[in-house]
Coordinates of C-alpha atoms in Angstrom, one line a residue:
M358 CA 16.1 -25.0 14.6
G359 CA 16.0 -22.6 11.6
L360 CA 16.5 -18.9 11.1
A361 CA 14.2 -16.3 9.6
Q362 CA 14.0 -12.5 9.3
D363 CA 11.1 -10.1 9.5
P364 CA 9.8 -7.9 6.7
N365 CA 11.1 -4.3 6.9
F366 CA 10.3 -1.0 5.2
S367 CA 12.7 1.6 3.8
Q368 CA 10.2 4.2 5.0
F369 CA 10.3 2.8 8.6
F370 CA 9.7 6.3 9.9
V371 CA 6.1 6.3 8.7
S372 CA 5.3 2.7 9.8
P373 CA 5.1 3.4 13.6
L374 CA 3.5 0.1 14.7
T375 CA 6.0 -2.1 12.9
L376 CA 8.9 0.1 14.2
N377 CA 8.3 0.2 18.0
P378 CA 5.3 -0.6 20.2
A379 CA 6.1 2.4 22.3
L380 CA 5.1 4.7 19.3
T381 CA 1.5 3.6 19.8
G382 CA -0.6 6.8 20.3
K383 CA 2.5 8.9 20.1
F384 CA 1.4 11.7 17.8
N385 CA -0.3 15.1 17.9
G386 CA -4.0 14.5 17.2
D387 CA -7.0 12.4 17.9
L388 CA -6.3 9.4 15.7
R389 CA -3.8 8.1 13.2
I390 CA -4.2 5.8 10.2
A391 CA -1.1 4.5 8.4
G392 CA -0.6 2.4 5.3
N393 CA 2.5 1.0 3.7
Y394 CA 3.2 -1.0 0.5
R395 CA 6.5 -2.4 -0.6
D396 CA 7.5 -4.4 -3.7
Q397 CA 11.1 -5.5 -3.3
W398 CA 13.1 -6.8 -6.3
P399 CA 10.2 -6.8 -8.8
E400 CA 12.5 -8.1 -11.5
I401 CA 12.9 -11.4 -9.6
S402 CA 9.4 -12.8 -9.9
K403 CA 7.7 -10.7 -7.3
A404 CA 10.2 -11.7 -4.7
F405 CA 8.8 -9.9 -1.7
I406 CA 5.5 -7.9 -1.5
T407 CA 4.6 -6.5 1.9
S408 CA 1.6 -4.3 2.9
T409 CA 0.4 -3.0 6.2
V410 CA -2.4 -0.8 7.5
S411 CA -2.6 0.4 11.1
F412 CA -4.8 2.5 13.4
D413 CA -4.0 4.0 16.7
M414 CA -5.3 6.7 19.1
G415 CA -5.0 8.2 22.5
I416 CA -7.5 7.2 25.2
L417 CA -8.5 8.4 28.7
R418 CA -7.1 11.9 28.1
N419 CA -9.6 13.4 30.6
K420 CA -8.3 11.1 33.3
L421 CA -4.6 11.6 32.8
S422 CA -2.2 14.5 33.4
D423 CA -1.8 17.0 30.5
I424 CA 1.8 15.8 30.0
D425 CA 1.0 12.1 30.1
G426 CA -0.6 9.9 27.5
L427 CA -2.0 6.4 26.9
G428 CA -2.4 4.9 23.4
I429 CA -3.9 1.8 21.9
G430 CA -3.6 0.5 18.3
V431 CA -4.2 -2.3 15.9
M432 CA -2.2 -3.3 12.8
A433 CA -2.7 -5.8 10.0
M434 CA 0.1 -6.9 7.7
T435 CA 0.4 -9.3 4.7
D436 CA 3.7 -10.5 3.3
K437 CA 4.0 -12.6 0.1
T438 CA 7.3 -14.2 -1.0
A439 CA 8.2 -15.8 -4.3
N440 CA 5.1 -14.8 -6.2
G441 CA 2.9 -16.0 -3.3
I442 CA 4.4 -19.4 -2.7
L443 CA 4.9 -18.4 0.9
S444 CA 2.5 -15.9 2.3
G445 CA 2.0 -14.6 5.8
N446 CA -0.9 -12.6 7.5
F447 CA -0.5 -10.9 10.8
I448 CA -2.8 -9.0 13.2
S449 CA -1.3 -7.1 16.1
L450 CA -2.8 -5.2 19.1
S451 CA -0.6 -2.7 21.0
A452 CA -0.7 -0.3 23.9
A453 CA 1.7 2.3 25.2
Y454 CA 2.0 4.7 28.1
H455 CA 3.9 8.0 27.9
K456 CA 5.0 9.7 31.0
G457 CA 6.0 13.4 31.1
L458 CA 9.4 14.0 32.7
D459 CA 9.0 17.8 33.1
E460 CA 6.2 20.2 33.9
D461 CA 5.9 21.4 30.3
G462 CA 5.8 18.0 28.8
L463 CA 8.7 18.7 26.5
H464 CA 10.4 15.4 27.6
Q465 CA 8.6 12.1 27.8
L466 CA 9.4 8.5 28.4
G467 CA 7.2 5.8 27.0
I468 CA 6.8 2.0 27.2
G469 CA 4.7 -0.1 24.8
F470 CA 3.6 -3.7 24.4
Q471 CA 2.4 -5.6 21.4
G472 CA 0.7 -9.0 20.9
S473 CA 0.4 -10.5 17.5
Y474 CA -1.3 -13.5 15.8
S475 CA 0.6 -14.9 12.8
N476 CA -0.6 -17.3 10.1
K477 CA 1.7 -18.5 7.3
R478 CA 0.8 -20.6 4.3
L479 CA 3.1 -22.6 2.0
D480 CA 1.3 -23.2 -1.3
G481 CA 2.7 -26.5 -2.7
T482 CA 0.6 -26.1 -5.9
K483 CA 3.0 -23.3 -7.0
L484 CA 6.2 -25.3 -6.4
N485 CA 8.2 -27.0 -9.1
F486 CA 10.6 -29.9 -8.2
L487 CA 13.4 -31.4 -10.2
D488 CA 11.5 -34.7 -10.8
E489 CA 8.7 -32.8 -12.6
L490 CA 10.9 -31.6 -15.4
D491 CA 10.2 -33.4 -18.7
L492 CA 12.5 -33.9 -21.7
N493 CA 11.1 -30.8 -23.4
G494 CA 11.8 -28.5 -20.5
G495 CA 8.3 -28.4 -19.1
W496 CA 7.0 -29.2 -15.6
T497 CA 4.5 -31.9 -16.6
I498 CA 5.7 -35.1 -14.7
P499 CA 3.9 -35.7 -11.4
S500 CA 6.2 -35.0 -8.4
A501 CA 7.0 -37.5 -5.7
E502 CA 7.5 -34.7 -3.2
S503 CA 5.0 -35.0 -0.4
I504 CA 4.3 -31.3 -0.2
D505 CA 3.4 -31.0 -3.9
N506 CA -0.3 -30.1 -4.6
R507 CA -0.9 -29.2 -1.0
Q508 CA -1.4 -26.0 1.0
V509 CA 0.2 -26.1 4.4
N510 CA -0.6 -23.6 7.2
T511 CA 1.2 -22.8 10.4
S512 CA 0.3 -20.2 13.1
H513 CA 1.5 -18.8 16.4
F514 CA 1.2 -16.0 18.9
D515 CA 4.0 -13.5 19.3
F516 CA 4.9 -10.7 21.8
A517 CA 7.0 -7.5 21.6
I518 CA 8.0 -4.7 24.0
G519 CA 9.5 -1.3 23.3
A520 CA 10.7 1.9 25.0
L521 CA 10.9 5.5 23.7
Y522 CA 12.4 8.8 24.9
N523 CA 11.6 12.0 23.1
G524 CA 12.3 15.5 23.9
S525 CA 12.5 19.1 22.7
T526 CA 14.5 22.1 23.8
D527 CA 12.0 24.8 22.7
G528 CA 8.7 23.1 21.7
Y529 CA 9.5 23.3 18.0
N530 CA 12.5 21.0 17.5
N531 CA 12.3 17.4 18.5
F532 CA 14.7 14.4 19.0
Y533 CA 13.9 10.8 20.0
L534 CA 15.6 7.5 20.8
G535 CA 13.8 4.2 21.0
T536 CA 14.5 0.5 21.3
S537 CA 12.3 -2.6 20.9
V538 CA 12.5 -6.4 21.1
Y539 CA 10.2 -8.5 18.9
H540 CA 9.6 -12.3 19.2
I541 CA 10.4 -12.3 22.9
N542 CA 8.7 -15.7 23.3
R543 CA 10.7 -17.1 20.3
P544 CA 7.6 -18.7 18.6
K545 CA 8.0 -22.0 16.7
E546 CA 6.9 -22.6 13.1
S547 CA 6.5 -25.9 11.3
F548 CA 5.2 -26.8 7.8
T549 CA 5.8 -30.5 8.3
G550 CA 4.8 -31.1 11.9
D551 CA 8.1 -32.7 12.8
I552 CA 10.7 -30.1 12.0
F553 CA 10.3 -26.7 13.8
Y554 CA 11.8 -23.3 13.0
R555 CA 12.1 -20.7 15.7
L556 CA 11.7 -17.0 15.1
E557 CA 14.7 -15.4 16.8
P558 CA 14.3 -12.1 18.7
R559 CA 14.7 -9.0 16.6
I560 CA 16.3 -6.1 18.5
T561 CA 15.8 -2.7 17.1
V562 CA 17.2 0.8 17.9
N563 CA 15.7 3.8 16.2
A564 CA 16.5 7.5 16.5
G565 CA 15.9 10.8 14.8
G566 CA 14.9 14.4 15.1
A567 CA 13.4 17.4 13.4
I568 CA 15.2 20.7 13.3
P569 CA 13.4 23.9 12.0
L570 CA 15.7 26.1 10.0
G571 CA 15.8 29.9 9.9
D572 CA 12.2 31.4 10.0
G573 CA 10.7 27.9 10.2
S574 CA 9.8 27.7 6.5
K575 CA 12.2 24.7 6.2
T576 CA 12.7 21.7 8.5
T577 CA 15.4 19.1 8.4
Y578 CA 14.1 15.6 9.3
L579 CA 16.7 12.9 10.3
S580 CA 16.0 9.2 11.1
A581 CA 18.0 6.0 11.5
I582 CA 17.3 2.4 12.5
F583 CA 19.5 -0.5 13.4
S584 CA 18.1 -4.0 13.8
S585 CA 19.6 -7.4 14.4
Q586 CA 17.9 -10.8 14.1
A587 CA 19.5 -14.3 13.9
G588 CA 22.8 -12.9 12.7
A589 CA 21.2 -10.6 10.1
I590 CA 22.1 -6.9 10.5
N591 CA 20.1 -4.1 8.9
M592 CA 21.0 -0.4 9.1
V593 CA 19.2 2.5 7.4
G594 CA 19.9 6.2 7.9
G595 CA 19.3 9.5 6.2
G596 CA 17.1 12.5 6.1
A597 CA 14.8 14.8 4.2
L598 CA 14.3 18.6 3.9
G599 CA 10.7 19.8 4.3
F600 CA 9.6 23.0 2.6
L601 CA 6.6 24.8 4.2
L602 CA 4.1 25.9 1.5
N603 CA 1.6 27.7 3.7
D604 CA 1.3 29.6 7.0
D605 CA -1.0 27.2 8.9
E606 CA 1.0 25.8 11.9
E607 CA -1.8 23.5 12.9
N608 CA -2.2 22.0 9.4
P609 CA 1.0 22.7 7.5
T610 CA 1.3 21.9 3.8
Q611 CA 4.9 20.9 3.0
F612 CA 6.9 19.2 0.3
L613 CA 9.7 16.8 1.4
A614 CA 12.7 15.5 -0.5
G615 CA 15.6 13.4 0.8
V616 CA 17.6 10.3 0.7
W617 CA 18.4 7.3 2.9
A618 CA 21.0 4.6 2.7
R619 CA 20.8 0.9 3.7
V620 CA 23.6 -1.5 4.6
N621 CA 23.0 -5.1 5.6
N622 CA 24.4 -8.6 5.2
V623 CA 22.9 -9.0 1.7
N624 CA 23.0 -5.7 -0.1
D625 CA 23.6 -2.0 -0.1
A626 CA 21.0 0.5 -1.4
I627 CA 20.5 4.2 -1.9
I628 CA 16.9 5.3 -1.3
P629 CA 15.7 8.6 -2.7
Y630 CA 12.4 9.8 -1.1
I631 CA 9.8 12.4 -1.9
G632 CA 6.7 13.3 0.2
L633 CA 3.8 15.7 0.4
E634 CA 1.9 16.7 3.5
Y635 CA -1.5 18.4 3.3
Q636 CA -4.3 18.8 5.9
G637 CA -2.9 16.0 8.1
L638 CA -2.4 13.6 5.2
R639 CA 1.1 12.7 4.2
F640 CA 2.0 10.7 1.1
G641 CA 5.5 9.3 0.6
A642 CA 7.3 7.5 -2.2
S643 CA 10.7 5.9 -2.3
Y644 CA 12.8 3.7 -4.6
D645 CA 15.6 1.4 -3.5
V646 CA 18.5 1.5 -5.9
N647 CA 20.8 -1.5 -5.4
V648 CA 24.5 -0.6 -5.4
S649 CA 25.8 -4.0 -4.3
T650 CA 26.6 -7.2 -6.3
L651 CA 22.8 -7.9 -6.3
K652 CA 22.3 -5.1 -8.8
T653 CA 23.0 -7.5 -11.7
A654 CA 20.1 -9.8 -10.9
S655 CA 17.8 -7.0 -9.8
Q656 CA 18.9 -4.6 -12.6
S657 CA 19.5 -2.1 -9.8
R658 CA 15.8 -2.1 -9.0
G659 CA 15.7 -2.8 -5.3
G660 CA 12.0 -2.0 -4.8
I661 CA 9.3 0.7 -4.8
E662 CA 7.6 1.7 -1.6
I663 CA 4.5 3.8 -1.0
S664 CA 3.3 5.2 2.3
L665 CA 0.2 7.1 3.4
I666 CA -0.4 8.4 6.9
Y667 CA -3.3 10.5 8.2
I668 CA -3.5 12.3 11.5
K669 CA -6.8 13.9 12.5
R670 CA -6.3 17.1 14.5
P671 CA -9.2 19.1 15.7
P672 CA -9.0 22.9 15.6
G673 CA -7.1 24.3 18.5
Y674 CA -5.5 21.0 19.5
K675 CA -2.8 21.5 22.1
A676 CA 0.4 20.1 20.6
M677 CA 2.9 18.1 22.7
A678 CA 6.5 17.1 22.0
C679 CA 6.2 14.1 19.7
P680 CA 8.5 12.4 17.2
K681 CA 8.3 14.1 13.9
F682 CA 9.2 12.0 10.9

């Protein structure tokens, strides 16, 4: 049995369907489209490049109470390791139900489920083995390794579950706490057919809040995540300050700037972040700066990350208490 860890984003707060299935459909609007791109340790031969795109929406709103909600979503992710030697493609379907706990809908409890299909490919044509090294330092000698010059695929189905509580004391501020478990079925992977590697469950806890300041022209956004998988611990926490640039409450324009910090088994990083929200579209950019012993190899360049999230809100849309990232 082997150990493996999932890809993760520094901007986890704008990657809802990789964070917690219970976030499916949990937003103010008709539909949400999110995209994320991460290039980690670019100085080490494109070590990890991860991209996602997701779509989710609320359904059956005319058949549910005004304080309840039902959401469905789909997400696609691609993850390339070591310049594409190992690549993975994933497609996920998720659904979540959100139950109002008070008559105003300021407090809700949600539960979500996610099913995924995963396909991974190991490209042996890009591998170099010791017996290929010639006297001149080139990789010209044919390898005796059986995987050389072959592309090997493995696939599996996967399942996850999540829960989320969110609340507000006045309809303007917001706080939330969620937990999720991925790889509940501990799927097996094999590139050889005789040696199998299990994906161990990943347990995640996420929390955060949004607190308007003064006259509401500024808002503090806080978020944190803790995850554990196969002995690997990952913790990220921080916040940003949003500056309102217009007077439209339904479609605010705001500039955001903040910083997060990561601590895990491998490295520590400081993550400055900037963002801009306009007409339901929010763009974010962050950059991991290694502050651990890995900074020598990575030249302190932990990775660049870009996020784009769009929420369609019709005029006069009735807002509910929802997590604000």
